[in-house]
Every structure is written in C-alpha cells, then in structure tokens.
CSV table of C-alpha atoms in Angstrom, one decimal:
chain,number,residue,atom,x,y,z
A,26,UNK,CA,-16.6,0.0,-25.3
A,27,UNK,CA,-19.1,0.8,-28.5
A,28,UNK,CA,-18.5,4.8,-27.2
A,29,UNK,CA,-14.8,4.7,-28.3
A,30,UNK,CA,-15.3,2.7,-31.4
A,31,UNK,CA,-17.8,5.4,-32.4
A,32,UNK,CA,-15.2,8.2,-31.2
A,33,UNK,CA,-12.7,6.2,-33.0
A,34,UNK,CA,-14.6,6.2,-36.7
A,35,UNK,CA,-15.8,9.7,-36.3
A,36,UNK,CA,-11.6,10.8,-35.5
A,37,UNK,CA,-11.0,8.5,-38.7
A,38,UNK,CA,-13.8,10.5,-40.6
A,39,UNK,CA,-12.5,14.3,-39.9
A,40,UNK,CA,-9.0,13.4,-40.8
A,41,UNK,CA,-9.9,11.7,-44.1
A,42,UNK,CA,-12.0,15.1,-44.6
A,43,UNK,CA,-9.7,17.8,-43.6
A,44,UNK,CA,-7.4,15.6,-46.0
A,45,UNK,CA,-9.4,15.9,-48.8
A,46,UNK,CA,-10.3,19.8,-48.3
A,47,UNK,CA,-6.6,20.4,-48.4
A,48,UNK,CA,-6.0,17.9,-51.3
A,49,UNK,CA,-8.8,20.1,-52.9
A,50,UNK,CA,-6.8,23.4,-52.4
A,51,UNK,CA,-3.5,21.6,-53.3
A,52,UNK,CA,-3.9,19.9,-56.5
A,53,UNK,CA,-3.2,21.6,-60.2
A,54,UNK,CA,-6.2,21.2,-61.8
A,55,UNK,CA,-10.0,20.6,-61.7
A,56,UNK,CA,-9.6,17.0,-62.5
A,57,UNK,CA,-7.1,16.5,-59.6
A,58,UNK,CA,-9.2,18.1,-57.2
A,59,UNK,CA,-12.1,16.0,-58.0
A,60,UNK,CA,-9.8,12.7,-57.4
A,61,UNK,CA,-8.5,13.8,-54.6
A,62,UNK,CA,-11.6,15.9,-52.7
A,63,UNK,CA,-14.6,13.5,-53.9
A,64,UNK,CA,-12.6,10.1,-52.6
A,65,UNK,CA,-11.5,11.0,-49.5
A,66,UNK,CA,-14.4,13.3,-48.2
A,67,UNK,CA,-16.8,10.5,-49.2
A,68,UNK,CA,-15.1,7.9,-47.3
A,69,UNK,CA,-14.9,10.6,-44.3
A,70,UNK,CA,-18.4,11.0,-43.8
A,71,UNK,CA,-19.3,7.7,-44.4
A,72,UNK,CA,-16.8,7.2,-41.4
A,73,UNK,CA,-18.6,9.9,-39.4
A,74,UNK,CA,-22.1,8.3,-39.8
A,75,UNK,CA,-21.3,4.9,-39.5
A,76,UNK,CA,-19.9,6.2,-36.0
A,77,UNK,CA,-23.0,8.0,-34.8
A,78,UNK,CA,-24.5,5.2,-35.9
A,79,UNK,CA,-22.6,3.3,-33.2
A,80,UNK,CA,-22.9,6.2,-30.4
A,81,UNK,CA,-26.8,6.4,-31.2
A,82,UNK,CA,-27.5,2.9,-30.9
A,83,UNK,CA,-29.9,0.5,-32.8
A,84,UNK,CA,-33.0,3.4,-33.2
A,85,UNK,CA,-34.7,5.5,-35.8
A,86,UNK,CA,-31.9,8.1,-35.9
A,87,UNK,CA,-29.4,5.5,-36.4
A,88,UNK,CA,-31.3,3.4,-39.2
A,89,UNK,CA,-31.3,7.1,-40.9
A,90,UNK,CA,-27.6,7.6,-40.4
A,91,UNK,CA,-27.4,3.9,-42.3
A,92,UNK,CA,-29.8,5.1,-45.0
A,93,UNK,CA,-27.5,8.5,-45.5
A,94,UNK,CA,-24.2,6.0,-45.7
A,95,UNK,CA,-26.1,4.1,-48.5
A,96,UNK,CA,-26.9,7.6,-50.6
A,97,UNK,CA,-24.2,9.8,-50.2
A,98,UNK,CA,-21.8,6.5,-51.5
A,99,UNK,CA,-24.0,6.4,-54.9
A,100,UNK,CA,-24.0,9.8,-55.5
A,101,UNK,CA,-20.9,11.5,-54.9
A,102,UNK,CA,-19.5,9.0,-57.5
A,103,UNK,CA,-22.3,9.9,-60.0
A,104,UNK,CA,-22.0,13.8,-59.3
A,105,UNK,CA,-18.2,13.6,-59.9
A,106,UNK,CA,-18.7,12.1,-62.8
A,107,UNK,CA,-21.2,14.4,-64.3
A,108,UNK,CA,-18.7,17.2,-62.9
A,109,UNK,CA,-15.3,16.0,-64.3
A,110,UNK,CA,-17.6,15.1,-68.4
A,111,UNK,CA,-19.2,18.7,-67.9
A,112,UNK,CA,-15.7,20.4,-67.0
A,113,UNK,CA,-14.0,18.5,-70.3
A,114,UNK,CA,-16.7,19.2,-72.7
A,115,UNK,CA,-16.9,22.9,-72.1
A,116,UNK,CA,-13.1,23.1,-72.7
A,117,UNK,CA,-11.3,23.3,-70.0
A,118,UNK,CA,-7.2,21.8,-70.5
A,119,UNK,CA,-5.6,19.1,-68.5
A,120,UNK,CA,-2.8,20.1,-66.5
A,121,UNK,CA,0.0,21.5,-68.6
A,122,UNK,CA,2.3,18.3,-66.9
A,123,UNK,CA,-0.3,15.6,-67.8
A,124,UNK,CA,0.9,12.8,-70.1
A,125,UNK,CA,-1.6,11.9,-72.1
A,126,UNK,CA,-5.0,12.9,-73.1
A,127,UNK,CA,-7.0,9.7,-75.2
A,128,UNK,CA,-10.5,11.3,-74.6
A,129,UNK,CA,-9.9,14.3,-76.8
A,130,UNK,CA,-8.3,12.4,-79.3
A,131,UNK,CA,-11.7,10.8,-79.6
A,132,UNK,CA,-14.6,12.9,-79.0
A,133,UNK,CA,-12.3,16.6,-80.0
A,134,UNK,CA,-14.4,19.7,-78.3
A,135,UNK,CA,-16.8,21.1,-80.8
B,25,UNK,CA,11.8,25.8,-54.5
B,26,UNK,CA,9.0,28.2,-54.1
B,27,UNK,CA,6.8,25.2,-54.0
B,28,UNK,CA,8.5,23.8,-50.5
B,29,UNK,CA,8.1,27.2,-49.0
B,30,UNK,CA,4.5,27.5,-49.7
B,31,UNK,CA,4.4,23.4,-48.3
B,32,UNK,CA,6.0,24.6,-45.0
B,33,UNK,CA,4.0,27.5,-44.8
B,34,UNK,CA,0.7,25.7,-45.2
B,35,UNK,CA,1.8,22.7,-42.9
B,36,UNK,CA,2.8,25.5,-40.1
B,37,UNK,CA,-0.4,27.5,-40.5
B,38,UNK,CA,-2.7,23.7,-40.6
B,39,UNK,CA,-0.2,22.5,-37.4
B,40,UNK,CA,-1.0,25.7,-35.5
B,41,UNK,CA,-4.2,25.7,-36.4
B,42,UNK,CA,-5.1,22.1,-35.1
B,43,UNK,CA,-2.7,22.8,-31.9
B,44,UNK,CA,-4.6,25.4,-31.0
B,45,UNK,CA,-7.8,23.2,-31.2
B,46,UNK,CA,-6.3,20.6,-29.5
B,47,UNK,CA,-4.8,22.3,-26.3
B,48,UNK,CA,-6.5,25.6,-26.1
B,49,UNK,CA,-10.0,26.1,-27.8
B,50,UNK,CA,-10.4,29.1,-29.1
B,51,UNK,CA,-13.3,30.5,-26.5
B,52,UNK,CA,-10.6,29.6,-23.4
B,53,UNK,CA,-8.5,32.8,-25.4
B,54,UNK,CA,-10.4,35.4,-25.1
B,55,UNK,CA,-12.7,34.4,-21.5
B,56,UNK,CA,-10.2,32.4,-19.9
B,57,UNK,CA,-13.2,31.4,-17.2
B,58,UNK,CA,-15.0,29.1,-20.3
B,59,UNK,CA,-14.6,25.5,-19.1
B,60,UNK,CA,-12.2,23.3,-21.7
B,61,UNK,CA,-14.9,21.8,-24.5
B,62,UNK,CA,-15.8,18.3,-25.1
B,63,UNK,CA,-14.8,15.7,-27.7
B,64,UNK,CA,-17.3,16.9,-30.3
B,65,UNK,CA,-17.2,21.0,-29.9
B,66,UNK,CA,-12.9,20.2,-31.1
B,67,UNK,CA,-15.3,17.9,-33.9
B,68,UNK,CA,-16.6,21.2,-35.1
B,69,UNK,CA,-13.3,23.4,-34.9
B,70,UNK,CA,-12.4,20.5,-37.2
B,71,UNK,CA,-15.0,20.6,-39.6
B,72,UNK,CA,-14.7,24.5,-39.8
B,73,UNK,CA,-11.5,24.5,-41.0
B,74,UNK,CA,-12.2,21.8,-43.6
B,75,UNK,CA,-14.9,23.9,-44.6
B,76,UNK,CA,-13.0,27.1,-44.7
B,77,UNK,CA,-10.3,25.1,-47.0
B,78,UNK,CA,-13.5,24.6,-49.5
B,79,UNK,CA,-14.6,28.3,-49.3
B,80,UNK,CA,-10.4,29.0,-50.0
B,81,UNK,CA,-11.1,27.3,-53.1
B,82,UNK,CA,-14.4,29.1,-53.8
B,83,UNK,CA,-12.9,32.2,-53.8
B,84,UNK,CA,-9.2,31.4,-55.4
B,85,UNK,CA,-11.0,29.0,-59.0
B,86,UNK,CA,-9.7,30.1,-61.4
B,87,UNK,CA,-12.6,28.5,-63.8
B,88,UNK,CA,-16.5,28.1,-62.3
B,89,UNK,CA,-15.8,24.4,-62.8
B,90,UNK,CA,-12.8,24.7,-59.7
B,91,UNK,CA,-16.3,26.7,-58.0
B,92,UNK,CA,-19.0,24.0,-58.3
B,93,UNK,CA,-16.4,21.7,-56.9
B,94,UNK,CA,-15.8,23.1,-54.1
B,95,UNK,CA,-19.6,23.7,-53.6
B,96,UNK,CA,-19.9,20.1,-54.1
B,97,UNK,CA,-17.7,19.2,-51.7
B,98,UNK,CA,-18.9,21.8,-49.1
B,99,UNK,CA,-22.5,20.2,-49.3
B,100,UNK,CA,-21.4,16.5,-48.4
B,101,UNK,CA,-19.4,18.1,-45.5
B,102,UNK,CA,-22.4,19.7,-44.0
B,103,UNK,CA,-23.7,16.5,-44.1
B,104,UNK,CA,-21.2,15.0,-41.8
B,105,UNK,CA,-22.0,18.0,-39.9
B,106,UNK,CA,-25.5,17.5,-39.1
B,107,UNK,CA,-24.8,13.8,-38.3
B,108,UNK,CA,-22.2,14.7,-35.1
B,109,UNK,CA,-24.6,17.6,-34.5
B,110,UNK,CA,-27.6,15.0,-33.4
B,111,UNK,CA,-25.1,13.2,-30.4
B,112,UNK,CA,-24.7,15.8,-27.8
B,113,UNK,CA,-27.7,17.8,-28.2
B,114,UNK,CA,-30.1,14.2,-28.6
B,115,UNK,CA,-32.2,15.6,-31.1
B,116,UNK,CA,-32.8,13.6,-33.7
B,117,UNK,CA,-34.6,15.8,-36.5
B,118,UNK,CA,-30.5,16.9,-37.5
B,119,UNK,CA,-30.3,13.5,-39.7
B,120,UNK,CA,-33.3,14.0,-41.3
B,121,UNK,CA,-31.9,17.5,-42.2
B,122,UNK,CA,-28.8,15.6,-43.1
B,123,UNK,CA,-31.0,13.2,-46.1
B,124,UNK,CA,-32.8,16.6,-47.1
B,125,UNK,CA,-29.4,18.5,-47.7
B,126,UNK,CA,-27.7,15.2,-49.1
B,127,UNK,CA,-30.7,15.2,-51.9
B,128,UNK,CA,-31.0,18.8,-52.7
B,129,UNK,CA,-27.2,18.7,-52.9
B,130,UNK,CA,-26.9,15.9,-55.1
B,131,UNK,CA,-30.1,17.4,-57.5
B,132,UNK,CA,-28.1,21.3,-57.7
B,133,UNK,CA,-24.3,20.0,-58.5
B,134,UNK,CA,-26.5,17.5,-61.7
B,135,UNK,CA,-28.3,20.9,-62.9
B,136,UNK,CA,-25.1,23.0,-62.2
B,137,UNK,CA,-22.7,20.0,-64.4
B,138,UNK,CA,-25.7,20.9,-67.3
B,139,UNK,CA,-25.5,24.1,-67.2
B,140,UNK,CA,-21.6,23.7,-67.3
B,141,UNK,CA,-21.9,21.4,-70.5
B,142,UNK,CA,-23.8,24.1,-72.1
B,143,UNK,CA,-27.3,22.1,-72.7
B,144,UNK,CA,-30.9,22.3,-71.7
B,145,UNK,CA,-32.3,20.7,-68.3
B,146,UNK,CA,-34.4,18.2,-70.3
B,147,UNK,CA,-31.8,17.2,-72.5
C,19,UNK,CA,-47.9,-2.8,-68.1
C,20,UNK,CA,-45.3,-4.6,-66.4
C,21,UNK,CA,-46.9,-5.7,-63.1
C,22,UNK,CA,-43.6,-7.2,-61.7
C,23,UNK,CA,-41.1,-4.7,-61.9
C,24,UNK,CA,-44.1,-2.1,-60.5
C,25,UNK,CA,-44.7,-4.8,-57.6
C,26,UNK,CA,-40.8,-5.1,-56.7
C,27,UNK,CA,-40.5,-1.1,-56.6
C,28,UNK,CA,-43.4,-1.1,-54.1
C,29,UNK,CA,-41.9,-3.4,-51.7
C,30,UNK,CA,-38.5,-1.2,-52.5
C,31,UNK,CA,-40.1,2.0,-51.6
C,32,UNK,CA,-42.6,0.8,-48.9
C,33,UNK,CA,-39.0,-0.7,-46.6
C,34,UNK,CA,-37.4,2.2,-47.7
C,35,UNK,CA,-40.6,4.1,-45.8
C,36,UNK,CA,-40.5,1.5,-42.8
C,37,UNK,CA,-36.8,1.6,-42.6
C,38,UNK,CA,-37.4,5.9,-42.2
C,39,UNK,CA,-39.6,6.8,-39.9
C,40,UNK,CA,-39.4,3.5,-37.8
C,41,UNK,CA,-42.8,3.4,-36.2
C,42,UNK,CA,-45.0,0.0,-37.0
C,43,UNK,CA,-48.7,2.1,-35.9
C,44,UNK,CA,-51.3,1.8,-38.4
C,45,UNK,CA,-51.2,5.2,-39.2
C,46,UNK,CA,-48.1,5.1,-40.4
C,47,UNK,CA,-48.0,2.1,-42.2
C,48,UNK,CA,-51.5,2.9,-44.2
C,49,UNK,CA,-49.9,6.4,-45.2
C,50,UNK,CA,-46.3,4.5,-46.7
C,51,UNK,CA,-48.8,2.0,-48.1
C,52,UNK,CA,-50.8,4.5,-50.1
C,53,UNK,CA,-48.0,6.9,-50.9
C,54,UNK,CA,-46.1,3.7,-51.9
C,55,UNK,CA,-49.0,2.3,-54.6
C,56,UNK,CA,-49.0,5.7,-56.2
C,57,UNK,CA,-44.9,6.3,-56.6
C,58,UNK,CA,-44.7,2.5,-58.3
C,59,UNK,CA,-47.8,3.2,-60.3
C,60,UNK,CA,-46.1,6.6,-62.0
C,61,UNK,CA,-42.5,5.6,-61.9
C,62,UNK,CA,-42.3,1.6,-61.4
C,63,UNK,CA,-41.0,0.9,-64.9
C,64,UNK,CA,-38.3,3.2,-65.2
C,65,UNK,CA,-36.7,2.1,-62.2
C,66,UNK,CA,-36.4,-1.6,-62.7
C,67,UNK,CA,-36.9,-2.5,-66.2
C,68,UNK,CA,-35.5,-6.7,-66.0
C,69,UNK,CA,-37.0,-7.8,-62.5
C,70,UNK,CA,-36.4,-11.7,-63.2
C,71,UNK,CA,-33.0,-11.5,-62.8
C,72,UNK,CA,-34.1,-10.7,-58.4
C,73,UNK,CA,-34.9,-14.0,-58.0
C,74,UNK,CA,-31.5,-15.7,-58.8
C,75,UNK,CA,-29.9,-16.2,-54.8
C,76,UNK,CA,-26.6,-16.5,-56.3
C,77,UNK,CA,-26.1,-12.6,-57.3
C,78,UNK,CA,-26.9,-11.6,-53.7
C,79,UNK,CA,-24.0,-13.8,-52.5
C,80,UNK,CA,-22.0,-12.3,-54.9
C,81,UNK,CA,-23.2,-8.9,-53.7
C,82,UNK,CA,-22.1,-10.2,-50.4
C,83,UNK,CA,-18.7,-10.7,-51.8
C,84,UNK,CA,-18.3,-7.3,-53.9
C,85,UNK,CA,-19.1,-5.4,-50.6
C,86,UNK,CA,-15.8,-6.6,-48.6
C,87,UNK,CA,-14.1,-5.9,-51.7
C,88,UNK,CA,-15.3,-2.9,-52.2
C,89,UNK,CA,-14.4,-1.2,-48.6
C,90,UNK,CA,-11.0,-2.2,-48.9
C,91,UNK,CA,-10.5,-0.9,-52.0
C,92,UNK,CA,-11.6,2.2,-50.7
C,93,UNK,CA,-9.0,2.2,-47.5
C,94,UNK,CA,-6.4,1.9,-50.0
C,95,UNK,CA,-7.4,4.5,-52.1
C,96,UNK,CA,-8.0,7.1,-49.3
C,97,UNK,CA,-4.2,6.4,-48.0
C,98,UNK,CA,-3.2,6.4,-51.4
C,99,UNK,CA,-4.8,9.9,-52.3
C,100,UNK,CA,-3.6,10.9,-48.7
C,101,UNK,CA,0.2,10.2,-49.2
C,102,UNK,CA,-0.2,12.2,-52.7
C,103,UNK,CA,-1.8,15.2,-51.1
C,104,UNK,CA,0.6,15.3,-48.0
C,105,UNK,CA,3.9,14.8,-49.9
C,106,UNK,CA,5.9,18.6,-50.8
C,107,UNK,CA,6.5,17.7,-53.9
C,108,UNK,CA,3.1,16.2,-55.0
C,109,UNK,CA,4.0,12.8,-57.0
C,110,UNK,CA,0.9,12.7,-59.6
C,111,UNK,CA,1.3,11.8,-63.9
C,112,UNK,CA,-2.1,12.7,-64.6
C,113,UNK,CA,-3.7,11.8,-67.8
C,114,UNK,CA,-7.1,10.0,-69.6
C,115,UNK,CA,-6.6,7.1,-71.2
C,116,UNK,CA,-8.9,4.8,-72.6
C,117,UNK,CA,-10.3,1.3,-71.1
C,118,UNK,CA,-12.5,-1.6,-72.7
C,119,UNK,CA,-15.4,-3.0,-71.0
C,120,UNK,CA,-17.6,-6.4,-71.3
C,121,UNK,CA,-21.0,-4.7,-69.1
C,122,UNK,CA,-24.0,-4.0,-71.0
C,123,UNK,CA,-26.7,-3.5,-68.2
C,124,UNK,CA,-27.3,-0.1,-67.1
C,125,UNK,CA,-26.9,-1.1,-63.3
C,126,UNK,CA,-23.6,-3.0,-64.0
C,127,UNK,CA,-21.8,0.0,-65.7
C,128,UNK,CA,-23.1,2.5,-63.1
C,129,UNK,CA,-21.9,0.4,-60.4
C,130,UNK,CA,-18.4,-0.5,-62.2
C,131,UNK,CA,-18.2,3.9,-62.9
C,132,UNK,CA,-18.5,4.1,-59.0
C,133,UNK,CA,-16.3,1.6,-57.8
C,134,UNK,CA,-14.0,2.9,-60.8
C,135,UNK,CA,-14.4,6.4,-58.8
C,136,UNK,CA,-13.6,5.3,-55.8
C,137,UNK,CA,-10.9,3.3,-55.9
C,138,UNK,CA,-6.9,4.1,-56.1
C,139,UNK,CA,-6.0,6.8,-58.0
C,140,UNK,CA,-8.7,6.3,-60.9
C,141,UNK,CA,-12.0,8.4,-61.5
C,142,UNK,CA,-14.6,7.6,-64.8
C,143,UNK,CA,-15.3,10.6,-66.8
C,144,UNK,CA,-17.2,9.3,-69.5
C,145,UNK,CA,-18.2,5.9,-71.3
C,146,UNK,CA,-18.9,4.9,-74.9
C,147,UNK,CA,-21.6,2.3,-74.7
C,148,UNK,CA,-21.5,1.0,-78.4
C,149,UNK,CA,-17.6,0.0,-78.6
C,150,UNK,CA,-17.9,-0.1,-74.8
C,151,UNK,CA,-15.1,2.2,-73.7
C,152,UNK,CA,-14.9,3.8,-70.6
C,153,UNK,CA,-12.4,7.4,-70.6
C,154,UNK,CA,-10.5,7.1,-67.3
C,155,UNK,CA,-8.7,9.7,-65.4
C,156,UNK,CA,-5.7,8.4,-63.9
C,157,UNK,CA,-3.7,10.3,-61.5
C,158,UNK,CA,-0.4,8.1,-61.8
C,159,UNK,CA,-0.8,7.2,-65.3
C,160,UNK,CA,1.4,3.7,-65.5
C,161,UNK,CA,0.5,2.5,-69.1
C,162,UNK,CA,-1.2,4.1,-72.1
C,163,UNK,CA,-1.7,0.8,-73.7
C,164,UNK,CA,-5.7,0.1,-73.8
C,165,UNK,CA,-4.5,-3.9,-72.5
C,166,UNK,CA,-2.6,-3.2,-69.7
C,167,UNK,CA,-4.7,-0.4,-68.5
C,168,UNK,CA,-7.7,-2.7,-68.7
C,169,UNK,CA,-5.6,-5.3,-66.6
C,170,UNK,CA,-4.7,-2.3,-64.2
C,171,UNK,CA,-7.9,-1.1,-63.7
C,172,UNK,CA,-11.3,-2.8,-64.7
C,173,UNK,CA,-10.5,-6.5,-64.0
C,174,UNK,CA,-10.4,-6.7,-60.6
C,175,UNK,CA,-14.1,-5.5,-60.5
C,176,UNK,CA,-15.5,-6.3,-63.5
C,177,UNK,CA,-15.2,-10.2,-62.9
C,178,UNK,CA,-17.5,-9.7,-59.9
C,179,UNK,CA,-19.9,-7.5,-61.2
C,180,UNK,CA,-20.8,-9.1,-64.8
C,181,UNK,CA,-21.7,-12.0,-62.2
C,182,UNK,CA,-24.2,-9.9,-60.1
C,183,UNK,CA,-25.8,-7.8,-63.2
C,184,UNK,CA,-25.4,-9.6,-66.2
C-alpha cells in the first residue's frame, strides 16, 4: 500500500518537472522562465523525495531525503531571486508585451 | 498562426516521445531480446528528456541570464535524479550525493547572479 | 558574547548532525559534539541574532498553521503555472509592480520572499527595506494599484507570518 503512494508522488513529481522544463523553453522571456521553471521543478522534486522517502522507509536514507525536501524549498526561492535582481540590474528588457514595469521607474539602470 | 504550428509540432514530438517510453523503451528497438524495463528505468527516460528541454534552452539563450537559468534548473533536476537512483539499486550514498550537489548548486547559481550584477564576490 | 543565540545554534547544528548520519555510537556523537562547539563558537551570532523570541510556544503553532497553508498554495500554483505553459496560445500579462510590506525581521521578509515565490503566478525580485516595498513580478498582472495588489498578493501570508517572526 505505502509502495503505490510512493510510485504515486514520484509520477506526480516527473510530470510537474517535465512541465516546468518545457514551461522553461516556452515562455518569452527570462523572467517568465524563472516563474514558470523555478515553481514547478521545485514542487516536483520535492514530490520525488517525499516519495522515496515513503519507498525507503523510516531509515538514515529516508531522514536524508527529508533533510533535502527542507533545503532545496529555501533555496530555489532565494537563488531565483538573486537570478531574476541580477538579470534586471544588468539591463536586460521585459517582454516587449508586458504591461507595466514599476521597478525601473524606481531604481532606473545606471 | 505560426505560433499554433510550432504548439502542434512540439506537442507531437513530446507525445511521441513519452509514447515511445511508455510502450516500447528505447533498448527493446534496437535488441528486441532486452526484457521490457521497470517503473523507474521509464523514471529516467523521463528525467532525460526534462533534462534535454534544459540543455535546449542552454544552447538556444539568447542572453547568459536565459543560460544560468537553465543551469539552475538542470542542477535541482539532478537532484531528483539521484534521489530515484538510491531505490532499485539500495545504495544509499546517492542521497548524500543528492545534499552535496544541492549545496554546491545553490553556492555556483549565488556567485554566477554576482557576477551577472557586475559586482565583486565580497560585496 | 552572546552565549544564547551560540547555545541555540549548537543544539541546531548538533540535530542537524544526528538527524544525518543516524547512528547514536559514541563515536559519532563525540565527533558532531566537537565539530558542533567549534561551528557555533565561529558563526553562532550571525545565524540567530534575537534568540528570546524561541521560547514563545505560540509561534510554533503558528508555524504549524503556515505549513498547511503553505503546501496548498503551492498545488495551486503548480496547476496554475501548468495550465499557462500547456495552453497554444500562452495567456500571461507580465509585469513588476510594486507592493507594501509591514515585516521588519530578516527571517520574516525572507520567508514572506519565498512563499511570495512560490505561490500563483507571483515571484519577488527585489525589496526596499526602508519604505518597505517589495518589486513583484506578476505573470497575470490584475491591478497596478499598490492597494489592491497588496490585497492580491501579501495579505494572505503576511497576517501569519508577522505572528511567527515579529
């Protein structure tokens, strides 16, 4: 019974990140392809360890697969952040369709 | 208009792609002898074609922002990688290659934004 | 020196230690034990700089709370994100638009930046922390007004949070 609840999560998992891989070759611009790749990859292989975590039972392996949830949902966040303020202060546009740009009206690139 | 075709095409190529995972692994092609694979060797198929989706991007950027993206994004997959590697083969040491290359990952896309914003590492 | 916040990061890292290599031998506990004294004696202080606000047992129900909250949130968003990608003709308004904020801890705004991230349709690029503004990027951009976009986006979250980390 815990076998196909792990199957299940790690199915979950590989279709959230084959989404975001083609969301990441899909969208317009850098700050789309963050959205879209960081989000659902993140949630994906949280999904994937959570489910070895059921497969490999209550041992050291699975208290490291918890451990590796709990980091790689801080950082990702963090390193898209640092990503998408690195990408904007170097210069690079929005997409030409974007609406409306409030960050540049406030901090203009030097 | 040109936009649908390109939609169609990339849904055919994904769909035939993911059939041919599902019903005939690739090995079974070429050595027809190959018994079927399990659950987890159509796991990797799966995570190969994500991965090859990331290195499309590597190679298509436009800017080295689009790059260190996709870099970004390759890193966390490896991660998941190493974690289905560790059931069928029982060895355990994959997750703690899985924290070490979640880490190191994390570290190089912080030094690579810096270097992006055009400022020195102990700024 | 501040002897608490070095003790708290001890008992951080030493679990931490436990909780990774999963043997209780002597060995291995004397080794996390010493490696664990000399980590909090370098870097205790710049990890937790306020540790009285640990022994308040009402912010780890809260915590409790924000964690539910916080999964489902990020369901939504991964469907969300995964109806935009799949759809031919790509729906999105992008756009940055400006939000206010009431979080002055440094752990408060780096968890409300993350939940902002992953939550629908929203990702933090980069925060003022004297007029305490946070620049948004907003893949369906619904209202440019600084009001309604703070309604839209930070309330839900920011309630819960200025409870745990304030």
């Amino acid at each position: 019974m815990i076998e196909i609840a792990g199957i299940i999560f790690i199915t979950v998992g590989l279709l959230f990140d084959l989404l975001g891989c083609i969301g990441l070759v899909r969208m317009p611009d850098v700050y789309n392809r963050l959205q879209a790749s960081t989000k659902c990859v993140t949630f994906g292989t949280c999904s994937i360890m959570f489910g070895t975590f059921l497969m490999v039972g209550f041992n050291a392996t699975g208290m490291k697969a918890l451990l590796c949830i709990i980091f790689v949902a801080l950082t990702a966040p963090v390193s898209a952040h640092a990503l998408s303020r690195a990408a904007h202060k170097s210069g690079i546009k929005l997409w030409d369709k974007s609406v409306v740009d409030q960050y540049r009206e406030d901090c203009p690139a030097e | 208009m040109k936009r649908m075709i390109a939609w169609l095409a990339g849904t055919i190529g994904i769909g035939a792609v993911l059939y041919v995972i599902f019903y005939h692994p690739l090995p079974v092609l070429f050595f027809p002898e190959l018994p079927h694979l399990s659950f987890f060797g159509r796991c990797f198929y799966i995570l190969l074609l994500a991965a090859s989706l990331c290195l499309i991007r590597v190679a298509l950027g436009p800017t080295a922002a689009d790059r260190i993206v996709a870099i970004d994004i390759l890193g966390i997959l490896i991660v998941g990688f190493c974690a289905i590697v560790n059931i069928p083969t029982g060895r355990g040491w994959y997750m703690d290659i899985a924290i070490a290359w979640a880490l190191q990952s994390f570290i190089a896309t912080l030094a690579l934004a810096k270097y992006l914003e055009g400022k020195n590492l102990d700024d | 020196m501040k002897v608490k916040s070095r003790i708290v990061f001890f008992i951080v890292v030493f679990g931490l230690w436990l909780l990774l290599c999963m043997a209780f031998d002597w060995e291995h506990v004397l080794i996390g034990a010493v490696v664990a004294c000399f980590v909090s004696l370098i870097a205790g202080d710049i990890f937790v700089t306020r540790p009285h606000v640990l022994k308040n047992p009402l912010r780890y129900l809260w915590f409790m709370y924000y964690v539910p909250l916080f999964i489902w949130e990020c369901l939504k968003a991964n469907l969300d994100v995964a109806y935009r990608v799949i759809h031919p003709m790509r729906p999105i308004k992008p756009g940055i638009v400006k939000v206010k904020t009431g979080l002055k801890s440094e752990t408060g705004l780096t968890f409300l930046a993350n939940s902002i991230t992953l939550t629908p349709g929203t990702m933090s690029v980069d925060f003022d922390r004297e007029k305490g503004i946070l620049y948004i990027h907003w893949i369906n951009v619904a209202s440019m007004d600084i009001e309604k976009a703070t309604e839209r986006i930070v309330a839900r979250f920011e309630r819960v949070l200025a409870k745990i980390f304030e």
